[in-house]
Amino acid sequence: NNLYDIQSDGTNISGSGQVHNYGTLMKSAGGGTSWISSAYYHDNGTINVQTGTLVLAASGTRSNGVLHVAAGATLDLFGSALD
């Protein structure tokens, strides 16, 4: 499994491409907000928000993945269909 760990606030993953998560997407540092503005597909991976806010701000889908949000942290599904 691959790990992509967002360790700062203000991180913005954007562009016309797509992000496919087959491993772990984690926000482990910073009490502020980080964004993923590219289309996000949660493909059997894990989203782990330990601190701050992670915003998925574009379209996307979820299939069999795990969502974990620690107390006091936020996963904002602004524009995605991960619910």
mmCIF file with all atom_site columns, C-alpha atoms in Angstrom:
data_model
loop_
_atom_site.group_PDB
_atom_site.id
_atom_site.type_symbol
_atom_site.label_atom_id
_atom_site.label_alt_id
_atom_site.label_comp_id
_atom_site.label_asym_id
_atom_site.label_entity_id
_atom_site.label_seq_id
_atom_site.pdbx_PDB_ins_code
_atom_site.Cartn_x
_atom_site.Cartn_y
_atom_site.Cartn_z
_atom_site.occupancy
_atom_site.B_iso_or_equiv
_atom_site.pdbx_formal_charge
_atom_site.auth_seq_id
_atom_site.auth_comp_id
_atom_site.auth_asym_id
_atom_site.auth_atom_id
_atom_site.pdbx_PDB_model_num
ATOM 1  C CA . ASN A 1 1  ? 0.000   0.000  0.000   1.00 0.00 ? 1  ASN A CA 1
ATOM 2  C CA . ASN A 1 2  ? 1.150   3.495  -0.788  1.00 0.00 ? 2  ASN A CA 1
ATOM 3  C CA . LEU A 1 3  ? 0.902   6.381  1.679   1.00 0.00 ? 3  LEU A CA 1
ATOM 4  C CA . TYR A 1 4  ? 0.374   10.014 0.707   1.00 0.00 ? 4  TYR A CA 1
ATOM 5  C CA . ASP A 1 5  ? 0.681   12.072 3.889   1.00 0.00 ? 5  ASP A CA 1
ATOM 6  C CA . ILE A 1 6  ? -0.353  15.737 3.865   1.00 0.00 ? 6  ILE A CA 1
ATOM 7  C CA . GLN A 1 7  ? 1.790   17.357 6.560   1.00 0.00 ? 7  GLN A CA 1
ATOM 8  C CA . SER A 1 8  ? 0.970   21.039 6.128   1.00 0.00 ? 8  SER A CA 1
ATOM 9  C CA . ASP A 1 9  ? -1.994  23.371 5.834   1.00 0.00 ? 9  ASP A CA 1
ATOM 10 C CA . GLY A 1 10 ? -2.830  24.968 2.525   1.00 0.00 ? 10 GLY A CA 1
ATOM 11 C CA . THR A 1 11 ? -1.826  21.938 0.452   1.00 0.00 ? 11 THR A CA 1
ATOM 12 C CA . ASN A 1 12 ? -3.855  21.893 -2.746  1.00 0.00 ? 12 ASN A CA 1
ATOM 13 C CA . ILE A 1 13 ? -3.699  18.916 -5.073  1.00 0.00 ? 13 ILE A CA 1
ATOM 14 C CA . SER A 1 14 ? -5.234  20.236 -8.272  1.00 0.00 ? 14 SER A CA 1
ATOM 15 C CA . GLY A 1 15 ? -5.215  19.930 -12.011 1.00 0.00 ? 15 GLY A CA 1
ATOM 16 C CA . SER A 1 16 ? -7.161  18.325 -14.806 1.00 0.00 ? 16 SER A CA 1
ATOM 17 C CA . GLY A 1 17 ? -6.079  14.803 -13.857 1.00 0.00 ? 17 GLY A CA 1
ATOM 18 C CA . GLN A 1 18 ? -7.640  12.353 -11.449 1.00 0.00 ? 18 GLN A CA 1
ATOM 19 C CA . VAL A 1 19 ? -6.558  11.081 -8.043  1.00 0.00 ? 19 VAL A CA 1
ATOM 20 C CA . HIS A 1 20 ? -7.174  7.355  -7.459  1.00 0.00 ? 20 HIS A CA 1
ATOM 21 C CA . ASN A 1 21 ? -6.629  6.133  -3.892  1.00 0.00 ? 21 ASN A CA 1
ATOM 22 C CA . TYR A 1 22 ? -5.689  2.463  -3.608  1.00 0.00 ? 22 TYR A CA 1
ATOM 23 C CA . GLY A 1 23 ? -3.519  3.010  -0.506  1.00 0.00 ? 23 GLY A CA 1
ATOM 24 C CA . THR A 1 24 ? -3.801  5.592  2.275   1.00 0.00 ? 24 THR A CA 1
ATOM 25 C CA . LEU A 1 25 ? -4.418  9.320  2.003   1.00 0.00 ? 25 LEU A CA 1
ATOM 26 C CA . MET A 1 26 ? -3.635  10.919 5.355   1.00 0.00 ? 26 MET A CA 1
ATOM 27 C CA . LYS A 1 27 ? -3.626  14.435 6.802   1.00 0.00 ? 27 LYS A CA 1
ATOM 28 C CA . SER A 1 28 ? -1.389  14.082 9.842   1.00 0.00 ? 28 SER A CA 1
ATOM 29 C CA . ALA A 1 29 ? -0.235  17.634 10.609  1.00 0.00 ? 29 ALA A CA 1
ATOM 30 C CA . GLY A 1 30 ? -1.572  21.175 10.635  1.00 0.00 ? 30 GLY A CA 1
ATOM 31 C CA . GLY A 1 31 ? -4.791  22.333 12.247  1.00 0.00 ? 31 GLY A CA 1
ATOM 32 C CA . GLY A 1 32 ? -5.926  24.240 9.138   1.00 0.00 ? 32 GLY A CA 1
ATOM 33 C CA . THR A 1 33 ? -7.322  23.198 5.772   1.00 0.00 ? 33 THR A CA 1
ATOM 34 C CA . SER A 1 34 ? -5.872  21.209 2.863   1.00 0.00 ? 34 SER A CA 1
ATOM 35 C CA . TRP A 1 35 ? -7.673  20.618 -0.446  1.00 0.00 ? 35 TRP A CA 1
ATOM 36 C CA . ILE A 1 36 ? -7.900  18.045 -3.202  1.00 0.00 ? 36 ILE A CA 1
ATOM 37 C CA . SER A 1 37 ? -9.382  19.909 -6.156  1.00 0.00 ? 37 SER A CA 1
ATOM 38 C CA . SER A 1 38 ? -8.844  17.183 -8.768  1.00 0.00 ? 38 SER A CA 1
ATOM 39 C CA . ALA A 1 39 ? -11.467 14.497 -9.338  1.00 0.00 ? 39 ALA A CA 1
ATOM 40 C CA . TYR A 1 40 ? -11.010 12.039 -6.459  1.00 0.00 ? 40 TYR A CA 1
ATOM 41 C CA . TYR A 1 41 ? -11.776 8.320  -6.635  1.00 0.00 ? 41 TYR A CA 1
ATOM 42 C CA . HIS A 1 42 ? -11.641 6.393  -3.378  1.00 0.00 ? 42 HIS A CA 1
ATOM 43 C CA . ASP A 1 43 ? -10.844 2.934  -4.780  1.00 0.00 ? 43 ASP A CA 1
ATOM 44 C CA . ASN A 1 44 ? -10.568 0.484  -1.869  1.00 0.00 ? 44 ASN A CA 1
ATOM 45 C CA . GLY A 1 45 ? -8.149  2.817  -0.086  1.00 0.00 ? 45 GLY A CA 1
ATOM 46 C CA . THR A 1 46 ? -8.226  4.625  3.240   1.00 0.00 ? 46 THR A CA 1
ATOM 47 C CA . ILE A 1 47 ? -8.705  8.295  4.038   1.00 0.00 ? 47 ILE A CA 1
ATOM 48 C CA . ASN A 1 48 ? -7.338  9.130  7.488   1.00 0.00 ? 48 ASN A CA 1
ATOM 49 C CA . VAL A 1 49 ? -7.798  12.707 8.727   1.00 0.00 ? 49 VAL A CA 1
ATOM 50 C CA . GLN A 1 50 ? -5.962  13.030 12.036  1.00 0.00 ? 50 GLN A CA 1
ATOM 51 C CA . THR A 1 51 ? -5.966  16.815 12.400  1.00 0.00 ? 51 THR A CA 1
ATOM 52 C CA . GLY A 1 52 ? -7.388  19.902 10.706  1.00 0.00 ? 52 GLY A CA 1
ATOM 53 C CA . THR A 1 53 ? -9.683  19.738 7.689   1.00 0.00 ? 53 THR A CA 1
ATOM 54 C CA . LEU A 1 54 ? -9.327  17.827 4.427   1.00 0.00 ? 54 LEU A CA 1
ATOM 55 C CA . VAL A 1 55 ? -11.637 19.063 1.656   1.00 0.00 ? 55 VAL A CA 1
ATOM 56 C CA . LEU A 1 56 ? -12.453 16.917 -1.384  1.00 0.00 ? 56 LEU A CA 1
ATOM 57 C CA . ALA A 1 57 ? -13.618 19.746 -3.633  1.00 0.00 ? 57 ALA A CA 1
ATOM 58 C CA . ALA A 1 58 ? -14.312 17.993 -6.937  1.00 0.00 ? 58 ALA A CA 1
ATOM 59 C CA . SER A 1 59 ? -16.375 15.115 -8.237  1.00 0.00 ? 59 SER A CA 1
ATOM 60 C CA . GLY A 1 60 ? -15.481 11.574 -7.361  1.00 0.00 ? 60 GLY A CA 1
ATOM 61 C CA . THR A 1 61 ? -16.779 8.270  -6.092  1.00 0.00 ? 61 THR A CA 1
ATOM 62 C CA . ARG A 1 62 ? -16.113 5.721  -3.374  1.00 0.00 ? 62 ARG A CA 1
ATOM 63 C CA . SER A 1 63 ? -15.988 1.963  -3.718  1.00 0.00 ? 63 SER A CA 1
ATOM 64 C CA . ASN A 1 64 ? -15.287 -0.126 -0.630  1.00 0.00 ? 64 ASN A CA 1
ATOM 65 C CA . GLY A 1 65 ? -12.834 2.282  0.978   1.00 0.00 ? 65 GLY A CA 1
ATOM 66 C CA . VAL A 1 66 ? -12.458 3.243  4.630   1.00 0.00 ? 66 VAL A CA 1
ATOM 67 C CA . LEU A 1 67 ? -13.021 6.751  5.998   1.00 0.00 ? 67 LEU A CA 1
ATOM 68 C CA . HIS A 1 68 ? -11.460 7.588  9.381   1.00 0.00 ? 68 HIS A CA 1
ATOM 69 C CA . VAL A 1 69 ? -11.759 11.050 10.922  1.00 0.00 ? 69 VAL A CA 1
ATOM 70 C CA . ALA A 1 70 ? -10.280 11.671 14.379  1.00 0.00 ? 70 ALA A CA 1
ATOM 71 C CA . ALA A 1 71 ? -12.145 13.656 17.023  1.00 0.00 ? 71 ALA A CA 1
ATOM 72 C CA . GLY A 1 72 ? -11.769 17.366 16.291  1.00 0.00 ? 72 GLY A CA 1
ATOM 73 C CA . ALA A 1 73 ? -10.755 16.791 12.637  1.00 0.00 ? 73 ALA A CA 1
ATOM 74 C CA . THR A 1 74 ? -13.019 17.260 9.590   1.00 0.00 ? 74 THR A CA 1
ATOM 75 C CA . LEU A 1 75 ? -13.455 15.539 6.235   1.00 0.00 ? 75 LEU A CA 1
ATOM 76 C CA . ASP A 1 76 ? -15.415 17.930 4.004   1.00 0.00 ? 76 ASP A CA 1
ATOM 77 C CA . LEU A 1 77 ? -17.024 16.167 1.048   1.00 0.00 ? 77 LEU A CA 1
ATOM 78 C CA . PHE A 1 78 ? -17.683 19.532 -0.620  1.00 0.00 ? 78 PHE A CA 1
ATOM 79 C CA . GLY A 1 79 ? -18.094 18.305 -4.201  1.00 0.00 ? 79 GLY A CA 1
ATOM 80 C CA . SER A 1 80 ? -17.637 14.565 -4.025  1.00 0.00 ? 80 SER A CA 1
ATOM 81 C CA . ALA A 1 81 ? -19.980 11.622 -3.826  1.00 0.00 ? 81 ALA A CA 1
ATOM 82 C CA . LEU A 1 82 ? -18.213 9.698  -1.061  1.00 0.00 ? 82 LEU A CA 1
ATOM 83 C CA . ASP A 1 83 ? -21.106 9.647  1.388   1.00 0.00 ? 83 ASP A CA 1
#
